[in-house]
Tab-separated table of C-alpha atoms in Angstrom:
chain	number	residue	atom	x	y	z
A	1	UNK	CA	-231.202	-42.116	102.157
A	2	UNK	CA	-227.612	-40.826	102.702
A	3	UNK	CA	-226.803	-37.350	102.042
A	4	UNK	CA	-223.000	-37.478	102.921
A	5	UNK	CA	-220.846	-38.868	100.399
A	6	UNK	CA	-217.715	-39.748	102.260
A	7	UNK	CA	-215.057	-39.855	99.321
A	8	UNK	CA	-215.623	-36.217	98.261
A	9	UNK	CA	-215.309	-32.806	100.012
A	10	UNK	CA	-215.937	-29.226	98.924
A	11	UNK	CA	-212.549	-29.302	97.526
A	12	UNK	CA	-210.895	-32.619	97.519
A	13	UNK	CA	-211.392	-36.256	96.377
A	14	UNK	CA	-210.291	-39.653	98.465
A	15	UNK	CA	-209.735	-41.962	95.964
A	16	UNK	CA	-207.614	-44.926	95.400
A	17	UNK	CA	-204.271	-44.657	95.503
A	18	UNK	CA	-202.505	-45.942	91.891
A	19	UNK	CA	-198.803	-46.615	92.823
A	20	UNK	CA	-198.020	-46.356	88.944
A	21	UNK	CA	-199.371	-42.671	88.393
A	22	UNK	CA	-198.722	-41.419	91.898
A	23	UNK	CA	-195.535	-43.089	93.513
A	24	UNK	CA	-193.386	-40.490	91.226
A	25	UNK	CA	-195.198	-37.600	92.235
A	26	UNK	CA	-195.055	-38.895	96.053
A	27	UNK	CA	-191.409	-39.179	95.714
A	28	UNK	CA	-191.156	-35.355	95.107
A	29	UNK	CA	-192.739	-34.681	98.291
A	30	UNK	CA	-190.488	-37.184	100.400
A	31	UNK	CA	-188.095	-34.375	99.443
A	32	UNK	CA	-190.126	-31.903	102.353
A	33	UNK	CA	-188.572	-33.459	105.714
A	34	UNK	CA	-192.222	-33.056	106.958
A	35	UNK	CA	-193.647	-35.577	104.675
A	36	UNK	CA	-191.447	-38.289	105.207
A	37	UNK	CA	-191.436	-38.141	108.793
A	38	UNK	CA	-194.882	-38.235	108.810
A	39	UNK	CA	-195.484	-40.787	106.418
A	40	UNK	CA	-194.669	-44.515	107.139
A	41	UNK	CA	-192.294	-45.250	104.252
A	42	UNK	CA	-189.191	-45.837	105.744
A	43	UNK	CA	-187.552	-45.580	109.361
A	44	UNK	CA	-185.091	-43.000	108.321
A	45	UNK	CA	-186.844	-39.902	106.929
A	46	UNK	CA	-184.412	-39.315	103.643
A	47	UNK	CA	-186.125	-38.859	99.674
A	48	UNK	CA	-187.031	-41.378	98.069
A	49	UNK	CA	-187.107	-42.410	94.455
A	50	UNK	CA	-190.038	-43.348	92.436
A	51	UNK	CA	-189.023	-46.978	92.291
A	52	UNK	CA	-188.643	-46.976	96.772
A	53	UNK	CA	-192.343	-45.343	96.726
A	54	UNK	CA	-193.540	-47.603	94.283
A	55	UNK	CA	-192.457	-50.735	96.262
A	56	UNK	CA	-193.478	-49.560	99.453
A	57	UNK	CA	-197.353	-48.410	98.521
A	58	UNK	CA	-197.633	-51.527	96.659
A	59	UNK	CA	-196.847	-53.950	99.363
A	60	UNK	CA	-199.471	-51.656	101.463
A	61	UNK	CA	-201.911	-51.878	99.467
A	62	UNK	CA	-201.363	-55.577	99.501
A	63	UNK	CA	-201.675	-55.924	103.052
A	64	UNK	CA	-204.453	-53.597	102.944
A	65	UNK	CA	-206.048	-56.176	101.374
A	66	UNK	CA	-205.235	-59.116	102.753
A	67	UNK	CA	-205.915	-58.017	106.927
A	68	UNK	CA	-208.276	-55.102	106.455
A	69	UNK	CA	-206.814	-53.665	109.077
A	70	UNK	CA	-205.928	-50.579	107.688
A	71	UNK	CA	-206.403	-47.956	104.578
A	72	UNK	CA	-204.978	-45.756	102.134
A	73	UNK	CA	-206.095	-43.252	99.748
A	74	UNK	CA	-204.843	-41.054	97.529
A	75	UNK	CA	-205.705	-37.006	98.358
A	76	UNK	CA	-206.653	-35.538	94.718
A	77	UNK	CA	-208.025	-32.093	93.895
A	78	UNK	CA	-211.686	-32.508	92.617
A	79	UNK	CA	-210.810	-29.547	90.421
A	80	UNK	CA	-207.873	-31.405	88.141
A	81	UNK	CA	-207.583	-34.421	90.029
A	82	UNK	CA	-204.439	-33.724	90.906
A	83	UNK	CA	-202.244	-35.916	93.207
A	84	UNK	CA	-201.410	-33.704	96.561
A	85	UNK	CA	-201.231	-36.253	99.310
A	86	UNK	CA	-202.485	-39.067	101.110
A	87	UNK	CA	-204.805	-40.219	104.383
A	88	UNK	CA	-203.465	-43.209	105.720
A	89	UNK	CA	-205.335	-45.150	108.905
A	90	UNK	CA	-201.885	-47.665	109.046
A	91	UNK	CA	-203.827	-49.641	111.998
A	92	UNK	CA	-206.781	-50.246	112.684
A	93	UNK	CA	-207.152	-52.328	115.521
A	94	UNK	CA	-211.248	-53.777	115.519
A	95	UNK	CA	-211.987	-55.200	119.068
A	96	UNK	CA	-210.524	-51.429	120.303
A	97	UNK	CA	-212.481	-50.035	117.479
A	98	UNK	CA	-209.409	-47.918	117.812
A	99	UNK	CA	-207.589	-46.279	114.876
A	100	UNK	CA	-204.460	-44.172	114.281
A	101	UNK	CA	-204.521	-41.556	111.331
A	102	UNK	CA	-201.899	-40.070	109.408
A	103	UNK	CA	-203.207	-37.164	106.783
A	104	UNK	CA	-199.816	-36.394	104.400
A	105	UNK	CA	-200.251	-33.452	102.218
A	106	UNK	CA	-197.197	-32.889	99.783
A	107	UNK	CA	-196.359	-29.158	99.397
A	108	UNK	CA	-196.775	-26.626	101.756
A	109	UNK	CA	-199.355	-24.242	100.183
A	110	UNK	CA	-201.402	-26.810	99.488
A	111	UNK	CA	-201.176	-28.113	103.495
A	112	UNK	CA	-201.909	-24.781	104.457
A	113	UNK	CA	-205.078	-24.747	102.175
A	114	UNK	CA	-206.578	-28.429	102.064
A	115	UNK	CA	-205.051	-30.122	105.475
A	116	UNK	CA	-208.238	-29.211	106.950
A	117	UNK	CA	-210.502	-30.978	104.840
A	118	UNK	CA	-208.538	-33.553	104.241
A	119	UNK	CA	-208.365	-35.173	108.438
A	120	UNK	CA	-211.967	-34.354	108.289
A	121	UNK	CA	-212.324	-36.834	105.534
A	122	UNK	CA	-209.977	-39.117	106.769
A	123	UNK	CA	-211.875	-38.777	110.687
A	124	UNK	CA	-215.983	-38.764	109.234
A	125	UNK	CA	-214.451	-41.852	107.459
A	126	UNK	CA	-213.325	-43.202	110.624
A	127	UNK	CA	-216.318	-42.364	112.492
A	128	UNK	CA	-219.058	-42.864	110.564
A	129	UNK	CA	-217.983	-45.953	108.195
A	130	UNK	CA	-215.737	-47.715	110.334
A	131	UNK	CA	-218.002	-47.211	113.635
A	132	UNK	CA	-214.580	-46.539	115.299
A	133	UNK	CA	-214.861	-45.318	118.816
A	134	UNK	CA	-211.565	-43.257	118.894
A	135	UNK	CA	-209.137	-41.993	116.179
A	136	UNK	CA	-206.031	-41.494	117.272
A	137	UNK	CA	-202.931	-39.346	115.413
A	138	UNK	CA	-199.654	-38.001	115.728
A	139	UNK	CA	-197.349	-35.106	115.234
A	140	UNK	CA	-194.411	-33.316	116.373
A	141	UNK	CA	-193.696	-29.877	118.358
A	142	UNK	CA	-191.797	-28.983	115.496
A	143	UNK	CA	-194.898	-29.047	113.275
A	144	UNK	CA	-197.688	-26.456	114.829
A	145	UNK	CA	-199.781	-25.698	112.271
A	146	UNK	CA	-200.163	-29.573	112.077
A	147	UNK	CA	-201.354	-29.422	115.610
A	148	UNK	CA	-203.244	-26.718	115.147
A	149	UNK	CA	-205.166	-27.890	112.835
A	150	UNK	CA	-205.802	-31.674	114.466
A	151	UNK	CA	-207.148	-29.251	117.176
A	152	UNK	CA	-209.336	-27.498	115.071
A	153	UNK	CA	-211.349	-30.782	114.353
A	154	UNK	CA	-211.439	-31.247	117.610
A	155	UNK	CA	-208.849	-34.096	118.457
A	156	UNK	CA	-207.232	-33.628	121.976
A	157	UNK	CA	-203.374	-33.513	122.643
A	158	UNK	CA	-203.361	-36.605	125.303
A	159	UNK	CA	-199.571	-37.486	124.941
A	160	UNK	CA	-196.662	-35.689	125.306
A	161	UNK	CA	-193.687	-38.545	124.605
A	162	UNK	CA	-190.574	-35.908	125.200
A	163	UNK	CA	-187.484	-35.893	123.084
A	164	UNK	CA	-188.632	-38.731	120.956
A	165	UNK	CA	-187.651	-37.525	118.116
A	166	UNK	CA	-184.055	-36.037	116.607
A	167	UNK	CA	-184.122	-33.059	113.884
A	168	UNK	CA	-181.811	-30.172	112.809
A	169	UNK	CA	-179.678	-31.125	115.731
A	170	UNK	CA	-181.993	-30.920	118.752
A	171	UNK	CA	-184.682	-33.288	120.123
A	172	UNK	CA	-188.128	-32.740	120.130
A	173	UNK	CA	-191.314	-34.121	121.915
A	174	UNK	CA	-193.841	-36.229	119.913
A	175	UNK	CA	-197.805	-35.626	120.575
A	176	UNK	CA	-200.385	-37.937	120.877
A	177	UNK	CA	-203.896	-36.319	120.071
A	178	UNK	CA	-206.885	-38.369	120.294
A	179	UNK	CA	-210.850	-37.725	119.335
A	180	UNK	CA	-213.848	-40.041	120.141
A	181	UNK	CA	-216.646	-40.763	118.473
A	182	UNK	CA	-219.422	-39.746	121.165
A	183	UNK	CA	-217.146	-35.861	120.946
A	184	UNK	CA	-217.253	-36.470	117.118
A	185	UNK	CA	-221.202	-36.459	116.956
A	186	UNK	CA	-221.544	-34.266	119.935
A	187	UNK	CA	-219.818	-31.639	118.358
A	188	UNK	CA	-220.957	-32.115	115.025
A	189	UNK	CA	-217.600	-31.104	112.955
A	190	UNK	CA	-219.472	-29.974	109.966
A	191	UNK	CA	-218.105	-26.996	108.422
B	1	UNK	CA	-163.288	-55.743	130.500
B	2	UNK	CA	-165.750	-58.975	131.160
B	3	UNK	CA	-169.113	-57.775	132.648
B	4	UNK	CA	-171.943	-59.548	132.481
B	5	UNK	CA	-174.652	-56.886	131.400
B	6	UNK	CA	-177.624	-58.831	130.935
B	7	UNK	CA	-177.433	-60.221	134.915
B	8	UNK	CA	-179.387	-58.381	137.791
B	9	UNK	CA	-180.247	-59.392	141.295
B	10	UNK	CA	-182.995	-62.077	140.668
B	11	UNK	CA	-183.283	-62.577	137.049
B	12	UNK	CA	-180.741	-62.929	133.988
B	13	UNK	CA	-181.887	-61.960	130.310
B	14	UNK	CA	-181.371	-64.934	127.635
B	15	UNK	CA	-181.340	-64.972	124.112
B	16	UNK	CA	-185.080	-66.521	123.291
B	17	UNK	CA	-184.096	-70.116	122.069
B	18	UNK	CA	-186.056	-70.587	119.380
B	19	UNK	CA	-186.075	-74.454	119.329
B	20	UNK	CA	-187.255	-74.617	123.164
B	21	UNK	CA	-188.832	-71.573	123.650
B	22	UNK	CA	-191.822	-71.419	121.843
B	23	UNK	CA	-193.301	-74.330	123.922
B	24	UNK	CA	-192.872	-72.146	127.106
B	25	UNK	CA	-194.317	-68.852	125.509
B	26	UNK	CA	-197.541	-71.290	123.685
B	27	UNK	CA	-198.466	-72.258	126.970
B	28	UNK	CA	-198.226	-68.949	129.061
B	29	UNK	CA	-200.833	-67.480	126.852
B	30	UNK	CA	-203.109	-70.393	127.754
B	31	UNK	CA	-203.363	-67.766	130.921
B	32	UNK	CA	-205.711	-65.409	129.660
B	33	UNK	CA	-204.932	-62.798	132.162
B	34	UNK	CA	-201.854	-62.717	131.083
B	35	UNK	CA	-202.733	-61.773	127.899
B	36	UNK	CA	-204.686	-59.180	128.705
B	37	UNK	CA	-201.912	-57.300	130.895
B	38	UNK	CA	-199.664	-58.050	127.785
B	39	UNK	CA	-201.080	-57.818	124.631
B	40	UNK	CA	-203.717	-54.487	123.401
B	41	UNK	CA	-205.294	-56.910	120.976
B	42	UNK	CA	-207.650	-59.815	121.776
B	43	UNK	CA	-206.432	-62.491	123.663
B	44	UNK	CA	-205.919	-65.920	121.596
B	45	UNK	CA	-204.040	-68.856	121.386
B	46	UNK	CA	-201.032	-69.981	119.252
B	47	UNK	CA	-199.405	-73.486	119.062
B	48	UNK	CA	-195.677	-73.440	119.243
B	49	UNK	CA	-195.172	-73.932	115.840
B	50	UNK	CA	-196.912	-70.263	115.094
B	51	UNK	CA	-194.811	-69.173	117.599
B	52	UNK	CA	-191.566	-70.121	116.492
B	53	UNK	CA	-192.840	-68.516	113.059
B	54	UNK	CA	-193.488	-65.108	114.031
B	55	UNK	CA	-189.956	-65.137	116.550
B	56	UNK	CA	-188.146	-66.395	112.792
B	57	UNK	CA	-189.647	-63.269	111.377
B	58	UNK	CA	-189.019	-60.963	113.857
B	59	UNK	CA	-185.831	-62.024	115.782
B	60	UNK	CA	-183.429	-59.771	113.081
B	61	UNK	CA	-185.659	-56.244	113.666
B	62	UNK	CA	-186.571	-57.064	117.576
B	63	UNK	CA	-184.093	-58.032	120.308
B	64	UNK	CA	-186.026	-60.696	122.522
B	65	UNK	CA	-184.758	-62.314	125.674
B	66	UNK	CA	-186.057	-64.686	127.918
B	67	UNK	CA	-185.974	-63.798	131.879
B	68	UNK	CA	-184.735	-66.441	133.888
B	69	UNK	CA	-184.435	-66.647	137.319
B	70	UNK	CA	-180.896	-66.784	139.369
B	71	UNK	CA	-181.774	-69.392	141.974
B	72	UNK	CA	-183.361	-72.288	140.073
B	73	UNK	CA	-182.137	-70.803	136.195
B	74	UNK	CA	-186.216	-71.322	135.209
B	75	UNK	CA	-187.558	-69.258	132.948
B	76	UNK	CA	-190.393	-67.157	133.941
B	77	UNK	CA	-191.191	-64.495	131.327
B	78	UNK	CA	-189.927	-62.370	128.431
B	79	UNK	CA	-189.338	-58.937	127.656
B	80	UNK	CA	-188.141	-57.376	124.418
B	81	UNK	CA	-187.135	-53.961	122.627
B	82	UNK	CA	-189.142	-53.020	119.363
B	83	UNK	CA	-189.387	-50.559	117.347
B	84	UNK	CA	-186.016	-48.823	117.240
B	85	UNK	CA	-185.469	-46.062	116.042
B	86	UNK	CA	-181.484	-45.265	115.529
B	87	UNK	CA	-181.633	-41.640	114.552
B	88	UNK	CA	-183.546	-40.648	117.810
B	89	UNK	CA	-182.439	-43.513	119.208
B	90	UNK	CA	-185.263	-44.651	120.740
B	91	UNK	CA	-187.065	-48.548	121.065
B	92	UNK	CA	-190.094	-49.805	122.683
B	93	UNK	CA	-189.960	-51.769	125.406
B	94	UNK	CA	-192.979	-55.060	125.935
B	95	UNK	CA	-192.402	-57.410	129.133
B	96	UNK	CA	-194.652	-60.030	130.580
B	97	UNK	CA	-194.011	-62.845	133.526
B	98	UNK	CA	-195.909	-66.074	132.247
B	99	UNK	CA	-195.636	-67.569	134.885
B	100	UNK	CA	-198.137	-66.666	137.707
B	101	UNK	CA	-196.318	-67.667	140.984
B	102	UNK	CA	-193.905	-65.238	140.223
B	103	UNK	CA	-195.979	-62.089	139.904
B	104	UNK	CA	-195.234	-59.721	142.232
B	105	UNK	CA	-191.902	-60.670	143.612
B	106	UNK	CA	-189.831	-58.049	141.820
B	107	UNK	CA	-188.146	-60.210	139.112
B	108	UNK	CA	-190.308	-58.031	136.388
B	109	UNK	CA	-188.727	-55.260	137.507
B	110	UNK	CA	-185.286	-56.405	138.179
B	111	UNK	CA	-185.519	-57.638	134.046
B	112	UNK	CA	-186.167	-54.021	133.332
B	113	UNK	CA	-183.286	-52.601	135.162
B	114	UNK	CA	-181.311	-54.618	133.414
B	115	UNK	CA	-182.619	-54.034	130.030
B	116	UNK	CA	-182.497	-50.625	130.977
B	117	UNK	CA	-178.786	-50.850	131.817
B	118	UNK	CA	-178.411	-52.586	128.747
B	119	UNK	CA	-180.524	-49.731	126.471
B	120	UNK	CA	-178.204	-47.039	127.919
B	121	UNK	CA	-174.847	-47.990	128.527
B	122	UNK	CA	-174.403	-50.804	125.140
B	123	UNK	CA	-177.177	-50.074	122.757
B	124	UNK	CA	-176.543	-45.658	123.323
B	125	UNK	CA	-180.481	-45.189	123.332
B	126	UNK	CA	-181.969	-41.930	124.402
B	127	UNK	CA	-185.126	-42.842	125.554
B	128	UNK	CA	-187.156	-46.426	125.586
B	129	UNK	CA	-191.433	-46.079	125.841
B	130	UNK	CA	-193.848	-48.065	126.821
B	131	UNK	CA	-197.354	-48.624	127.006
B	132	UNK	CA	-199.199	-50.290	129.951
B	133	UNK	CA	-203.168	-50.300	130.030
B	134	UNK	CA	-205.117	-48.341	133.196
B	135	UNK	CA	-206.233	-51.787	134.874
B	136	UNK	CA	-202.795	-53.216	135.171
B	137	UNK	CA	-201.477	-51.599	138.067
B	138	UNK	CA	-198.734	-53.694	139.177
B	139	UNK	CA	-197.262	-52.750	135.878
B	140	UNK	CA	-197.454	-49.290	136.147
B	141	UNK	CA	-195.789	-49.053	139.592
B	142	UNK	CA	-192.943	-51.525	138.469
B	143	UNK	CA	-192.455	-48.853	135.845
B	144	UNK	CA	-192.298	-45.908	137.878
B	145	UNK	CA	-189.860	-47.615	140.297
B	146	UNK	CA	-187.363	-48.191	137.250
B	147	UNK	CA	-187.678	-44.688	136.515
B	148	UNK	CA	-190.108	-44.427	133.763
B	149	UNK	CA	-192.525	-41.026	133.713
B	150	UNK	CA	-196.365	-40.878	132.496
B	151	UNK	CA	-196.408	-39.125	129.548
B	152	UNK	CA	-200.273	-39.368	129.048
B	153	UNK	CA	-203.297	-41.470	128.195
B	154	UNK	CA	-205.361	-42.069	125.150
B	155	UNK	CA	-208.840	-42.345	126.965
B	156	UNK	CA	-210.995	-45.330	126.839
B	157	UNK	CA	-208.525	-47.007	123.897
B	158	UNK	CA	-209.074	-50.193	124.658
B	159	UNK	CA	-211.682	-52.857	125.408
B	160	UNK	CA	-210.753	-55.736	128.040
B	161	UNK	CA	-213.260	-58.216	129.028
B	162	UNK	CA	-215.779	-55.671	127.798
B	163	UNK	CA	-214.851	-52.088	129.509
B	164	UNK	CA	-212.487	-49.651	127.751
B	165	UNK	CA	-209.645	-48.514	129.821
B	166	UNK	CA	-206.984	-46.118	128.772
B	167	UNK	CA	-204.065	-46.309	127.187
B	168	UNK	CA	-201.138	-45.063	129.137
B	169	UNK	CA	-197.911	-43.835	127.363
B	170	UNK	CA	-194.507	-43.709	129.373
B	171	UNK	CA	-190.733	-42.893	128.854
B	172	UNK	CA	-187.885	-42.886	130.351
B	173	UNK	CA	-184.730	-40.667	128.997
B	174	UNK	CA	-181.089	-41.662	129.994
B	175	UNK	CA	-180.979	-38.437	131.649
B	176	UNK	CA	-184.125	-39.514	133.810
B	177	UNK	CA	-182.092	-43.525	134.198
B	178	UNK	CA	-178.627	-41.494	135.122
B	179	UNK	CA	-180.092	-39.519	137.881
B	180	UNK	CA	-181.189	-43.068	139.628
B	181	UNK	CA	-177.884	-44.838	139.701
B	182	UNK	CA	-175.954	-44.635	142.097
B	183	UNK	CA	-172.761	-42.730	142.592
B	184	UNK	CA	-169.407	-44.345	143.006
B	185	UNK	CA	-169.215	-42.982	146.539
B	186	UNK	CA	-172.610	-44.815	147.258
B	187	UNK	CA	-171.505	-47.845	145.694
B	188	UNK	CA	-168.759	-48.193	148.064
């Protein structure tokens, strides 16, 4: 009756996230500036320690929970099952049917390979679980192959918020990229 | 040096009073039209009891003040900065006039000069954003007249009283709020 399973990929696994096995290997990647700007840890992007990571994805996953309102799972190779990342959707707001993304993968040669995959995941999830009608994300200029790749699945820059945010001593503009789900199915992002 | 910072030409900003308030801000939501221009979620109501709750929870991580008005000293709406962020020194902005007579007379935007003044010159931001949705058009030209700039929309975002409307993001840098004030020469 189904033929897509939504929690597995070619390559990669969503799967739950278990703040005891992977909050130390998270910390290691709030060490790349990338990650913990991205991610939603803290305000101020510094490294964390397994005990700050630990706290943090635990009281998510709490409130996860509790309001339903938004998800997170744990990126794992389907090869080892190795911890590389996460796919966040940190609000989902249900009379918009509107959702933001964030897809967090931990090292760079593994971004490089599975980022791909993994916002595809996180965006058929979206679209086709959720019945969301627009998925919204965010990155910054300073991170193009992020873009790039957002753009390769077909989400549209829509928002250009300039000098929002401050890094290596210069400001930088924020983007806004958005995909519904009516461009979703019309374009069919199956690899 | 005794300026009063938080004083424009029709409206002053208060701290919210959070014994007295909440009353006020239950019963301006009773205006669902109100709601709608203010809030991206559904509209509902809250007594002031919830109220008072969720200003207890937030008043240490949001700076909220009430706008009152010069000539009579009644309060007539709120606006507030969210969301700061002190490395790029940025903060959201949310505003909303409860109170319908007053719509339209300029005291919305007189509270955001002010809390403009305020962002800039105390506070050292470097930009404040908002959001305002496509239908509320009032808004939007308030915003452009205090100097904020479109950055773009996120399409069909929303759903008010069952049509989607966009989401429009704008900003304002202090380079963008310097360039409006006036010069000393001007002032004189």
């Amino acid at each position: 009756m189904f033929t897509t399973q939504l929690f597995e990929s070619q390559s990669l696994l969503l799967d739950p996230y278990d703040p005891e096995k992977d909050a130390t290997m998270e910390a290691g990647f709030t060490r790349r500036w990338n990650y913990i700007w991205g991610s939603l840890l803290y305000s101020e992007s510094h490294p964390l320690s397994s005990f700050q990571v630990k706290k943090k994805r635990e009281e998510q996953l709490k409130r996860c929970a509790e309001s339903r309102d938004s998800f997170l799972f744990a990126i794992r190779l389907r090869e080892d099952e190795r911890f590389i990342g996460v796919v966040e959707l940190p609000w989902v707001s249900w009379s918009n049917r509107l959702a933001w993304m964030k897809v967090l993968i931990g090292e760079e040669s593994l971004e490089v390979k599975y980022l791909r995959e993994a916002a595809r995941m996180g965006l058929r999830y979206a679209f086709e679980e959720l019945d969301m009608a627009l998925v919204a994300s965010s990155t910054g200029e300073f991170q193009p192959q992020v873009l790039h790749t957002l753009q390769s699945l077909g989400m549209q820059v829509c928002v250009r918020q300039r000098q929002m945010v401050y890094f290596q001593s210069r400001y930088w503009d924020r983007l806004v990229v958005g995909i519904s789900q009516s461009d979703w199915q019309t374009n069919n992002w199956e690899d | 040096m005794d300026v009063d910072l938080l004083t424009g030409n029709l409206v002053r900003l208060l701290a919210i009073d959070v014994e007295q308030d909440p009353r006020l801000l239950s019963e301006w939501d009773r205006d669902s039209e109100f709601q709608r221009l203010l809030n991206s979620e559904s509209a509902a109501r809250y007594n002031p009891k919830q109220v008072r709750e969720f200003l207890e929870k937030e008043i240490d991580s949001m700076h909220f003040y009430m706008i009152q008005r010069l000539e009579d000293d009644r309060k007539i709406g709120l606006i507030d900065l969210n969301g700061f962020d002190w490395v790029s020194r940025n903060a959201w902005v949310g505003i909303g006039i409860g109170e319908r007579d007053f719509w339209g007379k300029g005291y919305g935007t007189d509270a955001m000069k002010v809390l403009l003044r305020y962002a800039f010159t105390v506070l050292n931001l470097q930009r404040v954003t908002l959001n305002v949705f496509d239908f509320n058009q009032r808004g939007y030209a308030s915003y452009k007249k205090c100097g904020f700039r479109e950055e773009g929309r996120l399409p069909g975002a929303l759903v008010k009283a069952g049509k989607r409307c966009d989401l429009i993001f704008m900003g304002i840098l202090r380079s963008d709020w310097e360039e409006l004030q006036p010069t000393t020469n001007e002032k004189e």
